[in-house]
mmCIF file of C-alpha atoms and ligand atoms in Angstrom:
data_model
loop_
_atom_site.group_PDB
_atom_site.id
_atom_site.type_symbol
_atom_site.label_atom_id
_atom_site.label_comp_id
_atom_site.label_asym_id
_atom_site.label_seq_id
_atom_site.Cartn_x
_atom_site.Cartn_y
_atom_site.Cartn_z
ATOM 1 C CA UNK A 3 14.629 -26.705 2.363
ATOM 2 C CA UNK A 4 17.171 -24.865 0.143
ATOM 3 C CA UNK A 5 17.991 -22.405 3.150
ATOM 4 C CA UNK A 6 21.492 -21.313 4.209
ATOM 5 C CA UNK A 7 22.966 -19.911 6.552
ATOM 6 C CA UNK A 8 22.557 -15.922 6.006
ATOM 7 C CA UNK A 9 26.084 -13.781 7.554
ATOM 8 C CA UNK A 10 24.138 -13.543 10.927
ATOM 9 C CA UNK A 11 22.623 -16.913 11.243
ATOM 10 C CA UNK A 12 19.811 -16.196 9.997
ATOM 11 C CA UNK A 13 18.363 -18.580 7.212
ATOM 12 C CA UNK A 14 18.335 -17.435 3.353
ATOM 13 C CA UNK A 15 15.651 -18.695 1.871
ATOM 14 C CA UNK A 16 17.168 -19.028 -1.841
ATOM 15 C CA UNK A 17 15.164 -19.157 -5.170
ATOM 16 C CA UNK A 18 13.997 -23.012 -6.466
ATOM 17 C CA UNK A 19 11.998 -22.327 -2.362
ATOM 18 C CA UNK A 20 7.851 -21.644 -1.878
ATOM 19 C CA UNK A 21 6.756 -18.191 -1.167
ATOM 20 C CA UNK A 22 3.105 -18.467 0.165
ATOM 21 C CA UNK A 23 1.897 -14.833 -0.463
ATOM 22 C CA UNK A 24 -1.737 -14.595 1.772
ATOM 23 C CA UNK A 25 -4.038 -12.499 -0.979
ATOM 24 C CA UNK A 26 -4.199 -12.817 -3.602
ATOM 25 C CA UNK A 27 -4.991 -9.320 -5.559
ATOM 26 C CA UNK A 28 -3.008 -6.586 -8.133
ATOM 27 C CA UNK A 29 0.330 -6.418 -5.292
ATOM 28 C CA UNK A 30 -0.061 -10.679 -4.667
ATOM 29 C CA UNK A 31 0.375 -10.074 -8.835
ATOM 30 C CA UNK A 32 2.931 -8.434 -9.321
ATOM 31 C CA UNK A 33 4.943 -10.030 -5.804
ATOM 32 C CA UNK A 34 4.525 -13.377 -7.623
ATOM 33 C CA UNK A 35 5.667 -12.318 -10.731
ATOM 34 C CA UNK A 36 8.638 -10.747 -9.407
ATOM 35 C CA UNK A 37 9.282 -14.221 -6.735
ATOM 36 C CA UNK A 38 8.884 -16.121 -10.502
ATOM 37 C CA UNK A 39 11.209 -13.706 -11.576
ATOM 38 C CA UNK A 40 13.306 -15.207 -9.321
ATOM 39 C CA UNK A 41 13.468 -18.292 -9.460
ATOM 40 C CA UNK A 42 10.674 -18.906 -6.562
ATOM 41 C CA UNK A 43 7.187 -21.182 -6.565
ATOM 42 C CA UNK A 44 4.630 -18.878 -5.476
ATOM 43 C CA UNK A 45 1.077 -19.742 -3.713
ATOM 44 C CA UNK A 46 -1.238 -17.812 -2.570
ATOM 45 C CA UNK A 47 -3.998 -18.021 -0.070
ATOM 46 C CA UNK A 48 -7.327 -15.680 -1.454
ATOM 47 C CA UNK A 49 -11.514 -16.130 -1.263
ATOM 48 C CA UNK A 50 -11.385 -15.989 -4.552
ATOM 49 C CA UNK A 51 -10.651 -18.993 -7.022
ATOM 50 C CA UNK A 52 -10.858 -16.078 -9.612
ATOM 51 C CA UNK A 53 -8.049 -13.364 -8.449
ATOM 52 C CA UNK A 54 -5.489 -10.965 -9.581
ATOM 53 C CA UNK A 55 -3.009 -13.652 -8.800
ATOM 54 C CA UNK A 56 -4.121 -16.751 -10.081
ATOM 55 C CA UNK A 57 -2.161 -16.568 -13.330
ATOM 56 C CA UNK A 58 0.807 -15.882 -11.686
ATOM 57 C CA UNK A 59 0.199 -18.978 -8.767
ATOM 58 C CA UNK A 60 1.282 -22.184 -8.748
ATOM 59 C CA UNK A 61 -1.221 -22.645 -6.829
ATOM 60 C CA UNK A 62 -4.293 -21.225 -4.905
ATOM 61 C CA UNK A 63 -5.599 -22.247 -1.356
ATOM 62 C CA UNK A 64 -9.120 -20.216 -2.150
ATOM 63 C CA UNK A 65 -10.329 -19.223 1.497
ATOM 64 C CA UNK A 66 -11.126 -16.592 3.922
ATOM 65 C CA UNK A 67 -8.362 -14.758 5.647
ATOM 66 C CA UNK A 68 -9.389 -15.621 9.005
ATOM 67 C CA UNK A 69 -9.329 -19.292 7.692
ATOM 68 C CA UNK A 70 -7.148 -20.233 9.850
ATOM 69 C CA UNK A 71 -6.776 -24.320 8.913
ATOM 70 C CA UNK A 72 -6.060 -22.288 4.740
ATOM 71 C CA UNK A 73 -3.154 -20.560 6.451
ATOM 72 C CA UNK A 74 -1.930 -23.485 8.143
ATOM 73 C CA UNK A 75 -2.157 -25.396 4.760
ATOM 74 C CA UNK A 76 -0.437 -22.995 2.811
ATOM 75 C CA UNK A 77 2.695 -22.308 5.449
ATOM 76 C CA UNK A 78 3.141 -26.077 6.053
ATOM 77 C CA UNK A 79 4.116 -26.202 1.968
ATOM 78 C CA UNK A 80 6.319 -23.036 2.149
ATOM 79 C CA UNK A 81 8.720 -21.596 2.828
ATOM 80 C CA UNK A 82 8.132 -17.729 4.154
ATOM 81 C CA UNK A 83 4.532 -16.429 4.076
ATOM 82 C CA UNK A 84 4.389 -12.625 3.085
ATOM 83 C CA UNK A 85 1.157 -10.879 2.750
ATOM 84 C CA UNK A 86 -0.479 -8.315 -0.366
ATOM 85 C CA UNK A 87 -3.413 -7.239 2.620
ATOM 86 C CA UNK A 88 -3.642 -6.196 6.127
ATOM 87 C CA UNK A 89 -7.601 -7.718 6.263
ATOM 88 C CA UNK A 90 -5.671 -10.718 8.268
ATOM 89 C CA UNK A 91 -7.052 -12.118 10.901
ATOM 90 C CA UNK A 92 -4.332 -12.380 12.824
ATOM 91 C CA UNK A 93 -5.004 -15.800 14.582
ATOM 92 C CA UNK A 94 -3.943 -17.223 10.827
ATOM 93 C CA UNK A 95 -1.712 -15.494 10.658
ATOM 94 C CA UNK A 96 -0.819 -17.012 14.401
ATOM 95 C CA UNK A 97 -1.155 -20.279 13.886
ATOM 96 C CA UNK A 98 0.878 -19.479 10.108
ATOM 97 C CA UNK A 99 4.015 -18.335 11.929
ATOM 98 C CA UNK A 100 4.124 -22.361 14.183
ATOM 99 C CA UNK A 101 5.406 -23.903 10.524
ATOM 100 C CA UNK A 102 7.641 -22.012 8.656
ATOM 101 C CA UNK A 103 8.503 -17.410 8.863
ATOM 102 C CA UNK A 104 5.682 -14.963 8.601
ATOM 103 C CA UNK A 105 6.551 -11.490 7.454
ATOM 104 C CA UNK A 106 5.663 -8.971 8.815
ATOM 105 C CA UNK A 107 5.479 -10.927 11.746
ATOM 106 C CA UNK A 108 1.761 -11.246 13.419
ATOM 107 C CA UNK A 109 3.286 -7.601 15.583
ATOM 108 C CA UNK A 110 3.892 -5.126 12.313
ATOM 109 C CA UNK A 111 0.070 -6.136 11.066
ATOM 110 C CA UNK A 112 -1.466 -5.570 13.938
ATOM 111 C CA UNK A 113 0.205 -2.349 14.439
ATOM 112 C CA UNK A 114 -1.497 -1.714 10.946
ATOM 113 C CA UNK A 115 -4.739 -3.354 10.720
ATOM 114 C CA UNK A 116 -6.518 -1.243 13.552
ATOM 115 C CA UNK A 117 -6.033 2.180 13.228
ATOM 116 C CA UNK A 118 -6.619 3.182 16.788
ATOM 117 C CA UNK A 119 -3.469 0.993 17.266
ATOM 118 C CA UNK A 120 -1.639 2.569 14.450
ATOM 119 C CA UNK A 121 -2.272 5.675 15.976
ATOM 120 C CA UNK A 122 -1.391 4.903 19.217
ATOM 121 C CA UNK A 123 1.906 3.978 18.308
ATOM 122 C CA UNK A 124 3.188 5.648 16.305
ATOM 123 C CA UNK A 125 2.408 8.924 19.458
ATOM 124 C CA UNK A 126 4.018 6.800 21.351
ATOM 125 C CA UNK A 127 7.437 6.562 19.803
ATOM 126 C CA UNK A 128 7.251 9.981 18.650
ATOM 127 C CA UNK A 129 6.229 10.026 15.206
ATOM 128 C CA UNK A 130 3.808 13.409 14.601
ATOM 129 C CA UNK A 131 0.239 12.996 13.379
ATOM 130 C CA UNK A 132 -2.605 14.723 13.412
ATOM 131 C CA UNK A 133 -4.060 15.694 16.209
ATOM 132 C CA UNK A 134 -7.265 12.280 17.212
ATOM 133 C CA UNK A 135 -9.673 10.873 19.162
ATOM 134 C CA UNK A 136 -10.640 7.614 19.067
ATOM 135 C CA UNK A 137 -14.616 6.780 19.455
ATOM 136 C CA UNK A 138 -17.044 4.097 20.324
ATOM 137 C CA UNK A 139 -20.398 6.044 19.394
ATOM 138 C CA UNK A 140 -21.615 9.271 17.877
ATOM 139 C CA UNK A 141 -22.169 11.662 21.015
ATOM 140 C CA UNK A 142 -18.296 10.608 21.328
ATOM 141 C CA UNK A 143 -17.536 11.760 17.492
ATOM 142 C CA UNK A 144 -19.700 14.877 18.254
ATOM 143 C CA UNK A 145 -17.435 15.951 21.213
ATOM 144 C CA UNK A 146 -14.445 14.622 19.380
ATOM 145 C CA UNK A 147 -15.318 17.814 16.588
ATOM 146 C CA UNK A 148 -16.180 19.277 19.279
ATOM 147 C CA UNK A 149 -12.137 19.396 19.833
ATOM 148 C CA UNK A 150 -10.481 19.645 16.632
ATOM 149 C CA UNK A 151 -13.180 21.097 14.675
ATOM 150 C CA UNK A 152 -13.604 19.969 10.303
ATOM 151 C CA UNK A 153 -13.131 16.333 10.690
ATOM 152 C CA UNK A 154 -12.540 12.957 9.693
ATOM 153 C CA UNK A 155 -14.135 9.752 10.773
ATOM 154 C CA UNK A 156 -12.007 6.829 9.237
ATOM 155 C CA UNK A 157 -12.899 3.371 10.315
ATOM 156 C CA UNK A 158 -10.162 1.535 13.112
ATOM 157 C CA UNK A 159 -10.122 -1.207 10.509
ATOM 158 C CA UNK A 160 -10.362 -2.037 7.189
ATOM 159 C CA UNK A 161 -11.010 0.687 5.197
ATOM 160 C CA UNK A 162 -9.240 1.537 2.023
ATOM 161 C CA UNK A 163 -9.421 3.899 -1.300
ATOM 162 C CA UNK A 164 -11.406 6.158 1.217
ATOM 163 C CA UNK A 165 -14.008 3.266 1.916
ATOM 164 C CA UNK A 166 -15.541 3.564 5.983
ATOM 165 C CA UNK A 167 -14.917 7.287 5.988
ATOM 166 C CA UNK A 168 -16.641 10.411 6.643
ATOM 167 C CA UNK A 169 -16.682 14.643 6.817
ATOM 168 C CA UNK A 170 -17.842 16.747 9.159
ATOM 169 C CA UNK A 171 -17.643 20.090 9.105
ATOM 170 C CA UNK A 172 -19.484 20.711 12.607
ATOM 171 C CA UNK A 173 -20.526 18.353 15.789
ATOM 172 C CA UNK A 174 -23.675 18.559 14.119
ATOM 173 C CA UNK A 175 -22.893 15.930 12.439
ATOM 174 C CA UNK A 176 -21.926 13.430 14.305
ATOM 175 C CA UNK A 177 -25.408 11.514 13.274
ATOM 176 C CA UNK A 178 -25.378 11.253 9.712
ATOM 177 C CA UNK A 179 -21.524 10.008 9.874
ATOM 178 C CA UNK A 180 -21.442 8.149 12.333
ATOM 179 C CA UNK A 181 -23.994 5.656 10.763
ATOM 180 C CA UNK A 182 -22.285 6.278 7.034
ATOM 181 C CA UNK A 183 -19.088 4.080 9.259
ATOM 182 C CA UNK A 184 -21.299 1.478 10.229
ATOM 183 C CA UNK A 185 -22.007 2.854 13.783
ATOM 184 C CA UNK A 186 -18.219 1.119 14.016
ATOM 185 C CA UNK A 187 -15.184 1.787 16.665
ATOM 186 C CA UNK A 188 -13.270 5.024 14.847
ATOM 187 C CA UNK A 189 -10.842 7.396 15.035
ATOM 188 C CA UNK A 190 -11.722 10.608 14.499
ATOM 189 C CA UNK A 191 -9.181 13.414 12.984
ATOM 190 C CA UNK A 192 -9.259 17.047 12.574
ATOM 191 C CA UNK A 193 -8.996 17.717 8.614
ATOM 192 C CA UNK A 194 -5.517 18.939 7.350
ATOM 193 C CA UNK A 195 -5.047 22.255 4.787
ATOM 194 C CA UNK A 196 -1.837 19.409 3.628
ATOM 195 C CA UNK A 197 0.354 21.211 1.215
ATOM 196 C CA UNK A 198 1.432 17.658 0.039
ATOM 197 C CA UNK A 199 1.071 13.943 -0.030
ATOM 198 C CA UNK A 200 4.103 11.690 -0.191
ATOM 199 C CA UNK A 201 5.376 8.539 0.510
ATOM 200 C CA UNK A 202 8.156 6.537 1.332
ATOM 201 C CA UNK A 203 8.443 2.280 1.132
ATOM 202 C CA UNK A 204 11.408 1.063 3.313
ATOM 203 C CA UNK A 205 12.470 -2.139 3.285
ATOM 204 C CA UNK A 206 14.348 -4.720 6.533
ATOM 205 C CA UNK A 207 16.036 -7.397 6.234
ATOM 206 C CA UNK A 208 16.336 -10.183 8.818
ATOM 207 C CA UNK A 209 19.945 -9.580 8.440
ATOM 208 C CA UNK A 210 18.755 -5.811 10.040
ATOM 209 C CA UNK A 211 19.363 -4.375 6.938
ATOM 210 C CA UNK A 212 18.181 -1.382 5.640
ATOM 211 C CA UNK A 213 17.180 0.385 2.426
ATOM 212 C CA UNK A 214 14.621 3.596 1.896
ATOM 213 C CA UNK A 215 13.029 4.035 -2.214
ATOM 214 C CA UNK A 216 12.728 8.162 -2.477
ATOM 215 C CA UNK A 217 9.334 9.710 -1.642
ATOM 216 C CA UNK A 218 7.140 9.281 -3.859
ATOM 217 C CA UNK A 219 4.780 12.804 -4.037
ATOM 218 C CA UNK A 220 0.707 11.202 -4.754
ATOM 219 C CA UNK A 221 -2.244 12.920 -6.093
ATOM 220 C CA UNK A 222 -5.188 11.774 -4.732
ATOM 221 C CA UNK A 223 -9.328 12.326 -6.146
ATOM 222 C CA UNK A 224 -11.859 11.559 -4.320
ATOM 223 C CA UNK A 225 -9.844 10.266 -1.433
ATOM 224 C CA UNK A 226 -8.561 7.696 -4.577
ATOM 225 C CA UNK A 227 -4.524 7.788 -6.125
ATOM 226 C CA UNK A 228 -4.963 9.061 -9.006
ATOM 227 C CA UNK A 229 -1.423 9.865 -9.425
ATOM 228 C CA UNK A 230 2.372 9.152 -8.054
ATOM 229 C CA UNK A 231 5.781 10.043 -9.082
ATOM 230 C CA UNK A 232 8.726 8.294 -7.936
ATOM 231 C CA UNK A 233 11.416 11.217 -6.959
ATOM 232 C CA UNK A 234 8.646 13.655 -5.811
ATOM 233 C CA UNK A 235 9.877 17.152 -6.164
ATOM 234 C CA UNK A 236 10.390 17.927 -3.102
ATOM 235 C CA UNK A 237 12.245 19.555 -1.155
ATOM 236 C CA UNK A 238 15.853 17.856 -0.234
ATOM 237 C CA UNK A 239 15.734 18.127 2.669
ATOM 238 C CA UNK A 240 11.451 17.000 2.736
ATOM 239 C CA UNK A 241 12.939 14.161 0.646
ATOM 240 C CA UNK A 242 15.611 13.485 3.703
ATOM 241 C CA UNK A 243 13.425 13.354 6.732
ATOM 242 C CA UNK A 244 10.698 11.189 5.025
ATOM 243 C CA UNK A 245 13.046 8.853 4.324
ATOM 244 C CA UNK A 246 15.165 9.371 8.309
ATOM 245 C CA UNK A 247 11.928 8.497 9.597
ATOM 246 C CA UNK A 248 10.629 5.786 7.760
ATOM 247 C CA UNK A 249 13.959 3.735 8.567
ATOM 248 C CA UNK A 250 13.448 5.254 11.745
ATOM 249 C CA UNK A 251 9.871 3.492 11.552
ATOM 250 C CA UNK A 252 11.568 -0.225 10.197
ATOM 251 C CA UNK A 253 14.080 -0.147 13.658
ATOM 252 C CA UNK A 254 11.204 0.255 15.726
ATOM 253 C CA UNK A 255 9.013 -2.575 14.254
ATOM 254 C CA UNK A 256 11.722 -4.766 13.696
ATOM 255 C CA UNK A 257 10.345 -5.370 10.122
ATOM 256 C CA UNK A 258 10.776 -7.557 8.341
ATOM 257 C CA UNK A 259 8.811 -6.459 4.840
ATOM 258 C CA UNK A 260 8.424 -3.911 3.108
ATOM 259 C CA UNK A 261 6.504 -1.506 4.633
ATOM 260 C CA UNK A 262 4.989 2.333 2.884
ATOM 261 C CA UNK A 263 4.205 5.448 4.812
ATOM 262 C CA UNK A 264 1.909 8.070 3.862
ATOM 263 C CA UNK A 265 3.333 11.318 5.381
ATOM 264 C CA UNK A 266 1.073 14.668 4.703
ATOM 265 C CA UNK A 267 3.920 17.276 4.668
ATOM 266 C CA UNK A 268 2.413 20.754 5.767
ATOM 267 C CA UNK A 269 2.504 24.759 4.492
ATOM 268 C CA UNK A 270 3.894 25.107 7.992
ATOM 269 C CA UNK A 271 6.983 22.499 6.891
ATOM 270 C CA UNK A 272 6.016 19.436 9.408
ATOM 271 C CA UNK A 273 5.523 16.137 8.477
ATOM 272 C CA UNK A 274 3.159 13.948 9.574
ATOM 273 C CA UNK A 275 2.045 10.010 9.463
ATOM 274 C CA UNK A 276 -0.452 9.266 7.695
ATOM 275 C CA UNK A 277 -0.678 5.864 7.845
ATOM 276 C CA UNK A 278 1.015 2.544 7.327
ATOM 277 C CA UNK A 279 0.554 -0.757 4.836
ATOM 278 C CA UNK A 280 4.000 -3.132 5.653
ATOM 279 C CA UNK A 281 2.768 -4.615 1.548
ATOM 280 C CA UNK A 282 4.008 -3.097 -1.818
ATOM 281 C CA UNK A 283 1.544 0.233 -2.212
ATOM 282 C CA UNK A 284 -0.108 1.667 -4.677
ATOM 283 C CA UNK A 285 2.072 4.778 -4.584
ATOM 284 C CA UNK A 286 5.726 2.078 -5.177
ATOM 285 C CA UNK A 287 4.063 1.170 -8.874
ATOM 286 C CA UNK A 288 6.540 4.669 -10.230
ATOM 287 C CA UNK A 289 10.137 2.452 -8.457
ATOM 288 C CA UNK A 290 9.023 -0.491 -11.145
ATOM 289 C CA UNK A 291 10.595 0.753 -14.500
ATOM 290 C CA UNK A 292 12.021 4.331 -11.951
ATOM 291 C CA UNK A 293 14.338 2.421 -9.780
ATOM 292 C CA UNK A 294 17.308 -0.286 -9.878
ATOM 293 C CA UNK A 295 15.163 -2.557 -7.929
ATOM 294 C CA UNK A 296 11.406 -3.171 -8.222
ATOM 295 C CA UNK A 297 8.584 -3.098 -4.675
ATOM 296 C CA UNK A 298 7.439 -6.280 -5.940
ATOM 297 C CA UNK A 299 11.375 -7.670 -5.932
ATOM 298 C CA UNK A 300 12.596 -5.710 -2.935
ATOM 299 C CA UNK A 301 10.286 -7.675 -0.455
ATOM 300 C CA UNK A 302 11.009 -10.973 -2.112
ATOM 301 C CA UNK A 303 13.634 -10.208 -1.374
ATOM 302 C CA UNK A 304 13.481 -8.408 2.215
ATOM 303 C CA UNK A 305 11.071 -11.989 3.176
ATOM 304 C CA UNK A 306 13.320 -14.301 2.112
ATOM 305 C CA UNK A 307 17.011 -12.599 3.690
ATOM 306 C CA UNK A 308 18.207 -11.954 0.326
ATOM 307 C CA UNK A 309 21.028 -9.017 0.231
ATOM 308 C CA UNK A 310 18.198 -6.062 -0.666
ATOM 309 C CA UNK A 311 18.842 -4.601 -4.067
ATOM 310 C CA UNK A 312 18.777 -0.414 -4.850
ATOM 311 C CA UNK A 313 17.318 2.365 -4.120
ATOM 312 C CA UNK A 314 18.439 4.568 -6.331
ATOM 313 C CA UNK A 315 16.036 6.386 -9.153
ATOM 314 C CA UNK A 316 17.653 6.306 -12.377
ATOM 315 C CA UNK A 317 14.549 8.828 -14.031
ATOM 316 C CA UNK A 318 11.728 9.639 -13.273
ATOM 317 C CA UNK A 319 8.708 7.970 -13.069
ATOM 318 C CA UNK A 320 4.731 8.766 -12.373
ATOM 319 C CA UNK A 321 1.850 6.810 -12.711
ATOM 320 C CA UNK A 322 -1.708 7.187 -13.091
ATOM 321 C CA UNK A 323 -4.717 4.629 -11.987
ATOM 322 C CA UNK A 324 -6.566 2.989 -14.077
ATOM 323 C CA UNK A 325 -10.313 3.259 -12.517
ATOM 324 C CA UNK A 326 -13.178 0.845 -13.557
ATOM 325 C CA UNK A 327 -15.303 3.758 -14.696
ATOM 326 C CA UNK A 328 -12.944 4.106 -17.983
ATOM 327 C CA UNK A 329 -14.297 0.452 -18.522
ATOM 328 C CA UNK A 330 -17.093 2.273 -19.206
ATOM 329 C CA UNK A 331 -18.369 1.745 -23.178
ATOM 330 C CA UNK A 332 -16.187 -1.539 -22.795
ATOM 331 C CA UNK A 333 -12.185 -1.926 -22.944
ATOM 332 C CA UNK A 334 -10.311 1.650 -23.520
ATOM 333 C CA UNK A 335 -8.790 1.578 -26.282
ATOM 334 C CA UNK A 336 -4.960 0.640 -24.633
ATOM 335 C CA UNK A 337 -2.598 0.433 -28.365
ATOM 336 C CA UNK A 338 -3.059 4.356 -27.662
ATOM 337 C CA UNK A 339 -2.110 4.739 -24.881
ATOM 338 C CA UNK A 340 0.987 3.055 -25.976
ATOM 339 C CA UNK A 341 2.180 4.570 -28.595
ATOM 340 C CA UNK A 342 3.242 8.008 -25.832
ATOM 341 C CA UNK A 343 6.462 7.368 -25.765
ATOM 342 C CA UNK A 344 8.124 6.025 -22.321
ATOM 343 C CA UNK A 345 4.917 4.470 -21.211
ATOM 344 C CA UNK A 346 4.087 0.744 -20.266
ATOM 345 C CA UNK A 347 0.873 -0.426 -18.941
ATOM 346 C CA UNK A 348 -0.256 -3.421 -16.152
ATOM 347 C CA UNK A 349 -3.296 -4.706 -15.919
ATOM 348 C CA UNK A 350 -4.786 -7.011 -13.457
ATOM 349 C CA UNK A 351 -6.496 -8.785 -14.593
ATOM 350 C CA UNK A 352 -9.595 -8.643 -11.932
ATOM 351 C CA UNK A 353 -12.850 -10.363 -13.172
ATOM 352 C CA UNK A 354 -15.145 -7.133 -13.792
ATOM 353 C CA UNK A 355 -14.948 -3.264 -13.773
ATOM 354 C CA UNK A 356 -16.210 -1.690 -11.372
ATOM 355 C CA UNK A 357 -16.492 1.824 -10.982
ATOM 356 C CA UNK A 358 -13.724 3.569 -8.450
ATOM 357 C CA UNK A 359 -11.940 -0.090 -8.565
ATOM 358 C CA UNK A 360 -8.183 -0.410 -9.588
ATOM 359 C CA UNK A 361 -7.920 -2.158 -12.413
ATOM 360 C CA UNK A 362 -4.316 -1.510 -13.728
ATOM 361 C CA UNK A 363 -2.172 1.555 -14.168
ATOM 362 C CA UNK A 364 -0.061 3.759 -16.340
ATOM 363 C CA UNK A 365 3.453 4.562 -15.984
ATOM 364 C CA UNK A 366 4.966 7.053 -17.895
ATOM 365 C CA UNK A 367 9.018 8.385 -17.680
ATOM 366 C CA UNK A 368 10.141 12.458 -18.066
ATOM 367 C CA UNK A 369 12.233 14.343 -18.191
ATOM 368 C CA UNK A 370 11.458 15.894 -14.840
ATOM 369 C CA UNK A 371 9.016 14.723 -12.948
ATOM 370 C CA UNK A 372 6.617 17.011 -13.955
ATOM 371 C CA UNK A 373 7.612 15.909 -17.894
ATOM 372 C CA UNK A 374 6.317 12.004 -16.079
ATOM 373 C CA UNK A 375 3.483 13.171 -14.724
ATOM 374 C CA UNK A 376 2.252 14.870 -18.001
ATOM 375 C CA UNK A 377 2.811 12.013 -19.972
ATOM 376 C CA UNK A 378 1.139 9.302 -17.538
ATOM 377 C CA UNK A 379 -2.243 12.360 -17.289
ATOM 378 C CA UNK A 380 -1.569 12.610 -21.143
ATOM 379 C CA UNK A 381 -1.486 8.089 -21.603
ATOM 380 C CA UNK A 382 -4.738 7.792 -19.256
ATOM 381 C CA UNK A 383 -6.977 10.844 -21.537
ATOM 382 C CA UNK A 384 -6.029 8.599 -24.855
ATOM 383 C CA UNK A 385 -8.285 6.375 -23.085
ATOM 384 C CA UNK A 386 -11.087 8.803 -22.586
ATOM 385 C CA UNK A 387 -11.814 8.556 -25.332
ATOM 386 C CA UNK A 388 -13.177 5.779 -25.483
ATOM 387 C CA UNK A 389 -17.313 5.444 -27.593
ATOM 388 C CA UNK A 390 -16.223 9.120 -28.949
HETATM 389 P P1 ADP B 428 -7.332 4.894 2.762
HETATM 390 O O1 ADP B 428 -6.570 3.340 3.944
HETATM 391 O O2 ADP B 428 -8.758 5.185 2.221
HETATM 392 O O3 ADP B 428 -6.129 5.502 1.827
HETATM 393 P P2 ADP B 428 -6.615 7.817 4.054
HETATM 394 O O4 ADP B 428 -6.297 7.454 5.964
HETATM 395 O O5 ADP B 428 -4.646 6.997 3.340
HETATM 396 O O6 ADP B 428 -7.398 6.200 3.816
HETATM 397 O O7 ADP B 428 -7.062 9.103 3.723
HETATM 398 C C1 ADP B 428 -7.658 8.961 2.238
HETATM 399 C C2 ADP B 428 -6.610 10.150 1.541
HETATM 400 O O8 ADP B 428 -7.792 10.820 1.970
HETATM 401 C C3 ADP B 428 -5.410 10.995 2.366
HETATM 402 O O9 ADP B 428 -4.221 10.003 1.399
HETATM 403 C C4 ADP B 428 -6.100 12.612 1.729
HETATM 404 O O10 ADP B 428 -5.848 13.112 0.612
HETATM 405 C C5 ADP B 428 -7.359 12.477 2.461
HETATM 406 N N1 ADP B 428 -6.700 12.576 3.284
HETATM 407 C C6 ADP B 428 -6.944 11.223 5.214
HETATM 408 N N2 ADP B 428 -6.911 12.243 6.255
HETATM 409 C C7 ADP B 428 -7.007 13.638 5.653
HETATM 410 C C8 ADP B 428 -7.041 14.318 6.959
HETATM 411 N N3 ADP B 428 -6.668 14.197 8.464
HETATM 412 N N4 ADP B 428 -6.893 16.297 6.223
HETATM 413 C C9 ADP B 428 -7.177 15.635 5.301
HETATM 414 N N5 ADP B 428 -7.039 15.254 4.140
HETATM 415 C C10 ADP B 428 -6.550 13.244 4.826
HETATM 416 MG MG1 MG B 429 -4.481 6.005 2.334
#
């Protein structure tokens, strides 16, 4: 195996080795591209034979994420395993860990794959979160809303892009909202007046090196990320506080890999942690062109215990997400977007377009963060002219 001792005795997994990725969606695809560029071999485990990462993988193991034998097969033939989604059964990861390092580890996955565990862990560690309650029945939901006021209920497991969430103005809506989240164990949070949403990606290697990216400023529409800009135009004090929290969290979790932390900034100056993802994140995409190291290269460096790359931003870059809605009248006219100066197109190679499905993103640079956002939105607007 292409391994040698690192500075503190933890092995370095050198280029030429095989990286196993649990999950073959767009994040797995972009991790695979970065790994290939560094000279690694790549194999992916995904339920779909035609997953986006297939195009960049030497091998795809087609199996569900709770298939322990398949995870073990991935581990036996890889030098290290990482993941691109949280919905990996912990027993799969535990079994895989018998055969090769799994980074991030089971402890980090356990915290981030269940909102109840996540919220309880965050508050027990002193990281500020929105007022919340854990509920398992409609009656408990009604009681929580009586205490918290207007709220949002989120399923404990497997929610993303606002899926598995329902808003409530009053306790009377508890039956309806509980049904909407599939009557599953959930977390209820007070619905907060958000001034801003930001996120920080932090990487930590097994040797203990930690590097955080500058925070991104994120804009959501219908609870799905719409655009994001990095570095976000934020007061320096707020940005440095978010970075401190991120670094502290990487240490507290003894993270091996990368972690995305979503924050809510409130008008009164409070900075609350919304949620965690121990993998590359949609809001980290601007770093590909904004920073000296992309989040994808960074996660490969981290899980292979290589020196981490510089997270310095050289210019502001914004991304706008391309949802399946843009495909309503066929393929959008990509050349129109690419005619905007400084624009890059990232398509994920998904089999079919569905409304709300993330198909790709556009990135654009600008002299300022505001300019970059305008360019990314202008480029996307040009894709909407399809069918005119
Ligand atoms: P997901 O896993 O779908 O990203 P989030 O918990 O991050 O779930 O919620 C998605 C978005 O919904 C957030 O980025 C934010 O815009 C909005 N949101 C979620 N919780 C709250 C809240 N308590 N108050 C106000 N807005 C919220
Ligand atoms: Mg989120």
